[in-house]
Tab-separated table of C-alpha atoms in Angstrom:
chain	number	residue	atom	x	y	z
A	1	MET	CA	-29.449	-29.035	-4.217
A	2	ASN	CA	-27.801	-28.758	-7.427
A	3	SER	CA	-26.313	-31.861	-7.911
A	4	LYS	CA	-23.976	-30.241	-10.802
A	5	ARG	CA	-22.606	-27.609	-8.452
A	6	ARG	CA	-18.666	-27.785	-8.539
A	7	GLN	CA	-16.827	-28.963	-5.468
A	8	PRO	CA	-13.860	-27.575	-4.385
A	9	GLY	CA	-10.861	-28.682	-6.491
A	10	GLN	CA	-12.733	-30.127	-9.053
A	11	ALA	CA	-11.258	-29.191	-12.553
A	12	LEU	CA	-12.792	-26.584	-15.022
A	13	SER	CA	-14.043	-28.100	-18.311
A	14	SER	CA	-11.759	-27.597	-21.393
A	15	GLN	CA	-13.700	-24.900	-22.857
A	16	GLN	CA	-13.570	-22.795	-19.426
A	17	GLN	CA	-9.869	-23.369	-19.000
A	18	ALA	CA	-9.618	-21.981	-22.456
A	19	ARG	CA	-11.941	-18.788	-21.190
A	20	LEU	CA	-9.998	-18.356	-18.007
A	21	ARG	CA	-6.730	-18.582	-19.951
A	22	HIS	CA	-8.024	-15.718	-22.486
A	23	ALA	CA	-9.178	-13.553	-19.265
A	24	ILE	CA	-5.828	-13.976	-17.703
A	25	HIS	CA	-3.934	-12.863	-20.903
A	26	ALA	CA	-6.350	-10.200	-20.873
A	27	HIS	CA	-5.906	-9.242	-17.368
A	28	SER	CA	-1.922	-9.507	-17.711
A	29	THR	CA	-2.199	-6.962	-20.750
A	30	GLY	CA	-4.097	-4.275	-19.019
A	31	GLN	CA	-7.465	-5.167	-20.701
A	32	LEU	CA	-9.405	-4.930	-17.140
A	33	PRO	CA	-12.784	-4.770	-18.629
A	34	VAL	CA	-12.468	-7.901	-20.630
A	35	ALA	CA	-10.693	-9.905	-17.967
A	36	GLU	CA	-13.381	-8.886	-15.474
A	37	ALA	CA	-16.295	-9.842	-17.611
A	38	GLU	CA	-15.203	-13.001	-18.229
A	39	TYR	CA	-14.074	-13.814	-14.732
A	40	ARG	CA	-17.683	-12.943	-13.532
A	41	ALA	CA	-19.281	-15.055	-16.146
A	42	LEU	CA	-17.461	-18.049	-14.958
A	43	ILE	CA	-18.234	-17.310	-11.489
A	44	ALA	CA	-21.786	-17.281	-12.737
A	45	GLU	CA	-21.668	-20.437	-14.009
A	46	ASP	CA	-20.802	-21.771	-10.673
A	47	ALA	CA	-17.046	-22.623	-11.519
A	48	ARG	CA	-15.527	-22.627	-7.939
A	49	VAL	CA	-11.940	-22.359	-8.417
A	50	PRO	CA	-10.431	-20.145	-5.656
A	51	GLU	CA	-8.060	-18.727	-8.538
A	52	LEU	CA	-11.154	-17.037	-10.285
A	53	TYR	CA	-12.089	-15.284	-7.390
A	54	CYS	CA	-8.673	-14.071	-6.558
A	55	ASN	CA	-7.870	-12.758	-10.138
A	56	LEU	CA	-11.274	-10.850	-9.960
A	57	ALA	CA	-10.734	-9.395	-6.612
A	58	ASN	CA	-7.459	-8.172	-7.648
A	59	ILE	CA	-9.223	-6.188	-10.555
A	60	CYS	CA	-11.727	-4.701	-7.814
A	61	ALA	CA	-8.548	-3.788	-5.979
A	62	GLN	CA	-6.680	-2.461	-8.547
A	63	THR	CA	-9.863	-0.056	-9.311
A	64	ALA	CA	-10.388	1.186	-5.854
A	65	ARG	CA	-13.125	-1.261	-4.985
A	66	ARG	CA	-11.569	-3.012	-2.073
A	67	ASP	CA	-14.426	-3.712	-0.352
A	68	GLU	CA	-15.850	-5.921	-3.016
A	69	ALA	CA	-12.245	-7.376	-3.419
A	70	ASP	CA	-12.389	-8.146	0.106
A	71	THR	CA	-15.628	-10.250	-0.303
A	72	LEU	CA	-14.319	-11.996	-3.204
A	73	TRP	CA	-11.010	-13.160	-1.482
A	74	LYS	CA	-13.149	-14.346	1.359
A	75	GLN	CA	-15.402	-16.178	-0.874
A	76	ALA	CA	-12.220	-17.928	-2.312
A	77	LEU	CA	-11.581	-18.946	1.228
A	78	GLU	CA	-14.862	-20.681	1.632
A	79	ILE	CA	-13.968	-22.793	-1.384
A	80	ASP	CA	-10.176	-23.540	-0.293
A	81	PRO	CA	-9.653	-22.374	3.419
A	82	ARG	CA	-5.955	-23.053	2.692
A	83	SER	CA	-5.463	-20.418	-0.176
A	84	LEU	CA	-2.436	-18.517	0.111
A	85	GLU	CA	-2.881	-16.002	-2.190
A	86	ALA	CA	-6.271	-14.921	-1.070
A	87	HIS	CA	-5.046	-14.956	2.458
A	88	MET	CA	-1.982	-12.849	1.659
A	89	ASN	CA	-3.899	-10.287	-0.284
A	90	LEU	CA	-6.977	-10.256	2.467
A	91	ALA	CA	-4.193	-9.382	5.058
A	92	ASP	CA	-2.620	-6.737	2.933
A	93	SER	CA	-6.046	-5.090	2.238
A	94	CYS	CA	-7.136	-5.106	6.171
A	95	GLN	CA	-3.422	-3.802	6.773
A	96	GLN	CA	-4.368	-0.957	4.204
A	97	ALA	CA	-7.675	-0.046	6.004
A	98	GLY	CA	-6.042	0.018	9.111
A	99	ASP	CA	-7.131	-3.339	10.786
A	100	ILE	CA	-3.599	-4.736	11.574
A	101	GLU	CA	-5.076	-7.007	14.513
A	102	GLN	CA	-6.970	-8.675	11.604
A	103	ALA	CA	-4.022	-8.916	9.212
A	104	GLY	CA	-1.916	-10.246	12.260
A	105	ARG	CA	-4.243	-13.001	12.855
A	106	ILE	CA	-4.398	-13.959	9.073
A	107	TYR	CA	-0.588	-14.038	8.830
A	108	ARG	CA	-0.556	-16.280	11.684
A	109	ARG	CA	-2.851	-18.757	9.822
A	110	VAL	CA	-0.808	-18.755	7.096
A	111	MET	CA	1.905	-19.470	9.097
A	112	ALA	CA	0.293	-22.226	10.620
A	113	ASP	CA	-1.017	-23.653	7.284
A	114	HIS	CA	1.982	-23.059	5.116
A	115	GLY	CA	5.128	-23.327	7.660
A	116	GLY	CA	7.767	-22.795	4.885
A	117	PHE	CA	6.282	-19.504	3.715
A	118	PHE	CA	8.578	-17.238	5.665
A	119	VAL	CA	7.054	-13.899	3.750
A	120	ALA	CA	3.989	-14.461	6.168
A	121	ARG	CA	6.690	-14.073	9.305
A	122	TYR	CA	8.338	-11.426	8.267
A	123	LEU	CA	5.061	-9.078	7.505
A	124	LEU	CA	3.732	-10.514	11.055
A	125	GLY	CA	7.161	-8.727	12.356
A	126	ASN	CA	6.340	-5.539	10.716
A	127	ILE	CA	3.143	-5.407	12.312
A	128	LEU	CA	4.428	-5.895	15.711
A	129	LYS	CA	6.996	-3.464	15.056
A	130	SER	CA	4.181	-0.971	14.291
A	131	GLN	CA	2.567	-1.660	17.512
A	132	GLY	CA	5.804	-1.093	19.580
A	133	LYS	CA	5.892	-5.028	20.157
A	134	LEU	CA	9.686	-5.063	19.515
A	135	ASP	CA	10.753	-8.094	21.013
A	136	GLU	CA	7.890	-10.291	19.508
A	137	ALA	CA	9.202	-8.229	15.966
A	138	ARG	CA	12.796	-8.914	16.535
A	139	ALA	CA	11.909	-12.799	17.159
A	140	CYS	CA	10.080	-12.662	13.522
A	141	TYR	CA	12.894	-11.129	11.757
A	142	GLU	CA	15.653	-13.169	13.483
A	143	ARG	CA	13.737	-16.603	12.543
A	144	VAL	CA	13.353	-15.287	8.898
A	145	MET	CA	17.084	-14.526	8.750
A	146	SER	CA	18.195	-17.983	10.425
A	147	GLU	CA	15.899	-19.653	7.591
A	148	GLN	CA	16.375	-17.413	5.091
A	149	PRO	CA	19.282	-15.375	5.259
A	150	GLY	CA	19.206	-13.964	1.574
A	151	TYR	CA	15.758	-12.607	2.352
A	152	THR	CA	17.420	-9.312	2.747
A	153	GLN	CA	14.224	-7.082	3.515
A	154	ALA	CA	14.492	-9.255	7.257
A	155	HIS	CA	17.997	-7.691	7.714
A	156	PHE	CA	16.773	-4.353	6.658
A	157	SER	CA	13.918	-4.120	8.938
A	158	TYR	CA	15.715	-5.914	11.634
A	159	SER	CA	18.414	-3.030	11.767
A	160	GLY	CA	15.794	-0.417	12.223
A	161	ILE	CA	14.905	-1.956	15.711
A	162	HIS	CA	18.494	-3.046	16.540
A	163	ARG	CA	21.334	-1.317	18.598
A	164	TYR	CA	24.422	-1.633	16.822
A	165	LYS	CA	27.546	-0.953	19.507
A	166	ASP	CA	30.642	-2.035	17.779
A	167	ARG	CA	31.986	-3.587	14.380
A	168	ASN	CA	31.914	-6.898	16.210
A	169	ASP	CA	28.211	-7.011	16.258
A	170	PRO	CA	26.985	-10.448	14.634
A	171	HIS	CA	24.319	-8.865	12.574
A	172	LEU	CA	26.688	-6.053	11.157
A	173	ARG	CA	29.169	-8.819	10.088
A	174	THR	CA	26.467	-11.262	8.427
A	175	MET	CA	25.650	-8.149	6.479
A	176	LEU	CA	29.094	-7.263	5.370
A	177	ASP	CA	29.564	-10.656	4.285
A	178	LEU	CA	26.168	-10.769	2.370
A	179	TYR	CA	27.324	-7.376	0.654
A	180	ARG	CA	30.463	-8.526	-0.649
A	181	ARG	CA	28.894	-11.418	-2.657
A	182	THR	CA	29.364	-10.851	-6.342
A	183	ASP	CA	26.122	-12.597	-7.334
A	184	LEU	CA	23.950	-10.176	-5.118
A	185	LYS	CA	21.129	-8.946	-6.969
A	186	ARG	CA	20.576	-4.894	-6.934
A	187	GLU	CA	17.321	-5.096	-5.022
A	188	ASN	CA	19.209	-7.114	-2.088
A	189	ARG	CA	22.444	-4.707	-2.404
A	190	ILE	CA	20.017	-1.951	-1.628
A	191	HIS	CA	18.258	-3.331	1.114
A	192	LEU	CA	21.783	-4.133	2.720
A	193	GLY	CA	23.122	-0.651	1.684
A	194	PHE	CA	20.312	1.162	3.713
A	195	ALA	CA	20.850	-1.375	6.877
A	196	LEU	CA	24.707	-1.076	7.201
A	197	GLY	CA	24.151	2.624	6.909
A	198	LYS	CA	21.746	2.365	9.773
A	199	ALA	CA	24.368	0.043	11.834
A	200	PHE	CA	27.549	2.438	10.947
A	201	GLU	CA	25.336	5.565	11.997
A	202	ASP	CA	24.572	3.977	15.214
A	203	ILE	CA	28.449	2.957	15.957
A	204	GLY	CA	29.549	6.568	14.987
A	205	ASP	CA	31.018	5.790	11.704
A	206	TYR	CA	29.686	8.157	9.871
A	207	ALA	CA	31.875	8.485	6.743
A	208	GLU	CA	31.113	4.593	6.387
A	209	ALA	CA	27.474	5.164	6.869
A	210	PHE	CA	27.297	7.515	4.172
A	211	ARG	CA	28.900	5.678	1.752
A	212	TYR	CA	26.413	2.680	2.167
A	213	LEU	CA	23.451	5.401	2.111
A	214	LYS	CA	24.900	6.640	-1.203
A	215	SER	CA	25.231	3.418	-2.679
A	216	GLY	CA	21.884	2.332	-1.651
A	217	ASN	CA	20.292	5.748	-3.030
A	218	ASP	CA	22.154	5.570	-6.296
A	219	LEU	CA	21.419	2.010	-6.899
A	220	ARG	CA	17.744	2.963	-6.088
A	221	ALA	CA	17.918	5.826	-8.555
A	222	GLU	CA	18.858	3.519	-11.545
A	223	GLU	CA	16.367	0.840	-10.874
A	224	PHE	CA	13.677	3.410	-10.822
A	225	ASN	CA	14.864	5.813	-13.732
A	226	TYR	CA	12.754	8.402	-12.263
A	227	ASP	CA	12.189	11.491	-14.444
A	228	ILE	CA	11.080	14.596	-12.576
A	229	GLN	CA	9.425	16.013	-15.700
A	230	SER	CA	6.425	13.759	-15.101
A	231	ASP	CA	5.837	14.831	-11.839
A	232	ARG	CA	5.942	18.443	-12.813
A	233	ALA	CA	3.587	17.600	-16.044
A	234	LEU	CA	1.197	16.322	-13.371
A	235	ILE	CA	1.422	18.930	-10.758
A	236	GLU	CA	1.139	21.467	-13.419
A	237	SER	CA	-2.122	19.943	-14.832
A	238	ILE	CA	-3.519	20.002	-11.315
A	239	ARG	CA	-2.626	23.837	-11.117
A	240	LYS	CA	-4.588	24.702	-14.407
A	241	THR	CA	-7.508	22.239	-13.597
A	242	PHE	CA	-8.505	22.957	-9.925
A	243	THR	CA	-8.831	26.833	-10.194
A	244	ARG	CA	-11.362	28.578	-7.890
A	245	ASP	CA	-13.781	29.179	-10.480
A	246	ALA	CA	-13.474	25.643	-12.012
A	247	ILE	CA	-14.085	23.854	-8.284
A	248	ALA	CA	-16.887	26.350	-7.895
A	249	ARG	CA	-18.771	25.487	-10.995
A	250	HIS	CA	-18.270	21.669	-10.292
A	251	GLN	CA	-18.948	21.409	-6.377
A	252	VAL	CA	-21.175	18.715	-5.328
A	253	ALA	CA	-23.686	20.992	-3.711
A	254	THR	CA	-25.406	17.928	-2.385
A	255	GLU	CA	-22.883	16.508	-0.050
A	256	THR	CA	-23.102	18.243	3.580
A	257	SER	CA	-20.968	15.752	5.284
A	258	SER	CA	-18.287	17.312	7.510
A	259	ARG	CA	-17.310	13.889	8.859
A	260	PRO	CA	-13.516	13.771	7.043
A	261	ILE	CA	-10.468	16.024	8.124
A	262	PHE	CA	-7.582	15.892	5.939
A	263	ILE	CA	-4.329	16.293	7.505
A	264	VAL	CA	-1.700	17.246	4.544
A	265	GLY	CA	1.928	18.596	4.571
A	266	MET	CA	5.424	17.117	4.342
A	267	PRO	CA	6.811	14.361	5.999
A	268	ARG	CA	8.219	15.768	9.651
A	269	SER	CA	5.971	18.774	9.059
A	270	GLY	CA	3.886	17.860	12.167
A	271	THR	CA	0.995	16.045	10.761
A	272	THR	CA	1.139	12.991	12.971
A	273	LEU	CA	1.217	14.969	15.824
A	274	VAL	CA	-1.787	17.292	14.764
A	275	GLU	CA	-3.833	13.857	14.143
A	276	LYS	CA	-2.650	12.776	17.592
A	277	ILE	CA	-4.196	16.049	19.290
A	278	LEU	CA	-7.459	15.912	17.230
A	279	ALA	CA	-7.717	12.122	18.022
A	280	SER	CA	-7.537	13.005	21.765
A	281	HIS	CA	-11.184	14.509	21.397
A	282	SER	CA	-13.723	12.070	22.105
A	283	ASP	CA	-15.499	13.027	18.760
A	284	VAL	CA	-12.517	12.356	16.527
A	285	PHE	CA	-11.063	8.983	15.339
A	286	GLY	CA	-7.599	9.179	13.978
A	287	ALA	CA	-7.437	6.918	11.044
A	288	GLY	CA	-3.701	7.477	10.001
A	289	GLU	CA	-2.834	7.440	6.398
A	290	LEU	CA	-5.674	6.233	4.232
A	291	GLU	CA	-5.127	5.204	0.713
A	292	TYR	CA	-9.003	5.747	-0.295
A	293	MET	CA	-8.779	9.377	-1.666
A	294	PHE	CA	-5.755	9.096	-3.877
A	295	ALA	CA	-6.950	5.883	-4.986
A	296	LEU	CA	-10.188	7.327	-6.277
A	297	GLY	CA	-8.596	10.027	-7.816
A	298	THR	CA	-6.336	8.319	-9.748
A	299	SER	CA	-8.599	5.862	-10.862
A	300	LEU	CA	-11.368	7.735	-12.087
A	301	PHE	CA	-9.740	10.758	-13.422
A	302	LEU	CA	-6.240	9.696	-14.616
A	303	SER	CA	-5.628	7.434	-17.237
A	304	ALA	CA	-2.783	6.537	-19.911
A	305	SER	CA	-4.917	7.938	-22.632
A	306	ASN	CA	-4.323	11.551	-21.010
A	307	ASN	CA	-0.687	10.870	-19.821
A	308	PHE	CA	-2.077	10.563	-16.509
A	309	GLU	CA	-2.812	14.283	-16.152
A	310	PHE	CA	-5.564	15.923	-14.886
A	311	GLN	CA	-7.859	17.399	-18.109
A	312	SER	CA	-10.107	20.066	-17.863
A	313	LEU	CA	-12.967	19.432	-15.260
A	314	ASP	CA	-15.725	19.999	-18.065
A	315	ALA	CA	-14.155	16.899	-19.692
A	316	TYR	CA	-15.354	14.676	-16.592
A	317	GLU	CA	-19.093	13.845	-16.034
A	318	GLN	CA	-20.427	15.469	-12.589
A	319	SER	CA	-21.570	11.694	-11.453
A	320	LEU	CA	-17.648	11.359	-11.158
A	321	PHE	CA	-17.114	13.718	-8.755
A	322	GLU	CA	-20.093	12.805	-6.861
A	323	THR	CA	-19.081	9.179	-6.801
A	324	ALA	CA	-15.540	10.174	-5.274
A	325	GLY	CA	-17.368	11.730	-2.440
A	326	ARG	CA	-20.011	8.986	-1.667
A	327	THR	CA	-17.559	6.056	-2.039
A	328	TYR	CA	-14.944	7.737	0.059
A	329	LEU	CA	-17.542	8.433	2.642
A	330	ASP	CA	-19.043	4.676	2.601
A	331	LYS	CA	-15.384	3.459	3.130
A	332	LEU	CA	-14.886	5.831	6.213
A	333	ALA	CA	-18.416	4.274	7.436
A	334	ARG	CA	-16.793	0.812	7.256
A	335	LEU	CA	-13.712	1.763	8.949
A	336	ASN	CA	-15.340	3.505	11.788
A	337	SER	CA	-19.177	3.669	11.999
A	338	GLU	CA	-19.461	6.110	15.465
A	339	ALA	CA	-17.033	8.954	15.521
A	340	ARG	CA	-18.390	12.269	14.584
A	341	HIS	CA	-15.101	12.835	12.717
A	342	ILE	CA	-12.323	10.948	10.860
A	343	THR	CA	-8.832	12.014	10.262
A	344	ASP	CA	-6.802	11.314	7.029
A	345	LYS	CA	-3.184	12.071	6.977
A	346	MET	CA	-2.027	10.361	3.731
A	347	PRO	CA	0.457	12.696	2.637
A	348	PHE	CA	-0.495	12.129	-1.119
A	349	ASN	CA	-3.643	13.869	-0.551
A	350	MET	CA	-2.035	17.129	-1.077
A	351	MET	CA	-2.462	16.464	-4.878
A	352	MET	CA	-6.232	15.819	-4.443
A	353	ILE	CA	-7.245	18.874	-2.355
A	354	GLY	CA	-9.126	20.350	-5.749
A	355	LEU	CA	-10.973	17.186	-6.102
A	356	ILE	CA	-11.761	17.100	-2.130
A	357	ARG	CA	-12.944	20.847	-2.358
A	358	ILE	CA	-15.396	19.272	-5.059
A	359	ALA	CA	-16.528	16.078	-4.209
A	360	LEU	CA	-16.548	16.995	-0.303
A	361	PRO	CA	-17.138	20.542	-0.125
A	362	HIS	CA	-17.541	20.578	3.711
A	363	ALA	CA	-14.341	18.516	4.621
A	364	LYS	CA	-11.962	20.204	6.718
A	365	ILE	CA	-8.188	20.214	5.444
A	366	ILE	CA	-5.536	21.153	7.713
A	367	HIS	CA	-2.179	22.082	5.826
A	368	CYS	CA	0.849	21.495	8.022
A	369	VAL	CA	3.979	23.858	7.163
A	370	ARG	CA	7.088	23.747	8.463
A	371	ASP	CA	10.648	25.321	7.552
A	372	PRO	CA	11.690	23.040	4.400
A	373	ARG	CA	14.922	22.403	5.862
A	374	ASP	CA	13.394	20.689	9.050
A	375	THR	CA	11.440	18.540	6.975
A	376	LEU	CA	14.262	16.807	5.106
A	377	SER	CA	15.566	13.398	6.006
A	378	LEU	CA	17.187	10.234	4.738
A	379	ILE	CA	14.526	8.401	2.290
A	380	HIS	CA	14.566	4.715	3.096
A	381	ILE	CA	12.821	2.339	0.930
A	382	SER	CA	9.519	1.082	1.948
A	383	GLU	CA	9.297	-2.417	3.876
């Protein structure tokens, strides 16, 4: 055994600490290759510090290498089984991969190790809600609201599963009291605005519901300072880049897998129903909304140097398209190794159809179309 091997918690040398600070600075300023190289060099020197593994894992996750990120977070936990950062990031990764059972187990572990970290209880509540375990989810939200009344995300999520009968509802009154505070931050006011909109809609006061919903949406618009021109430029680059001829010239002829089934369309256009119908067949596994293809498309083909727009396909190495298809299929295999077909109904895949036709030419694409008026809905913030 190497007697020089560092033990968990042992400090880095002063030189290594300086290198770590340099790597963290590079990471924070977007110099990911520089930061990654330094993190890997320190790990190669057997520097057993969870922060190193977590930081490198974050870079891997940012660059669509989530499997490697998961491995690194697990290695951080081998060094420090109580690492809060590693646990929370690993749980988030499990959720994004569709393994909500494992994510739930991790959140429960965090709650046991870090009783005061209420965010884990809140996120567990979201998982329970998604599983239809509303009583358990309600209990999680109520506990968080009791211990952290200013954590407005819990109020927002709770409002979605609570039925308000009249203005005397205790939770409605609590939210109104919070909303009237003059020191309330914008983000908190947005959460409460949408939650109060739901509450007043429940009791039939639609004018008041609209007032709070409009307030939430107006504040949300100010926060993001959204400019539609950037999206128009991206869509126009997609239209110009992925023409029939260009797709035919760059198609990965060696890729023959027909395993993926992409279901695209506007929200409320029937994508969930189509997936449920397909997944009822024994050969099909319904994977829900997977981030894989969109993450691959953006990380491999879009960058600040080209204003996050697609270039001419001739500007890309053919190996990039092969990598995109192979990596996507590898991720599906890790998700489910048995099903003949796997559905992916991520809405953003609509922007990657051209890339899909090149990288996975035998994949099926189902486009759900519905009258645009039927797809309109009030847009709430994500949980």
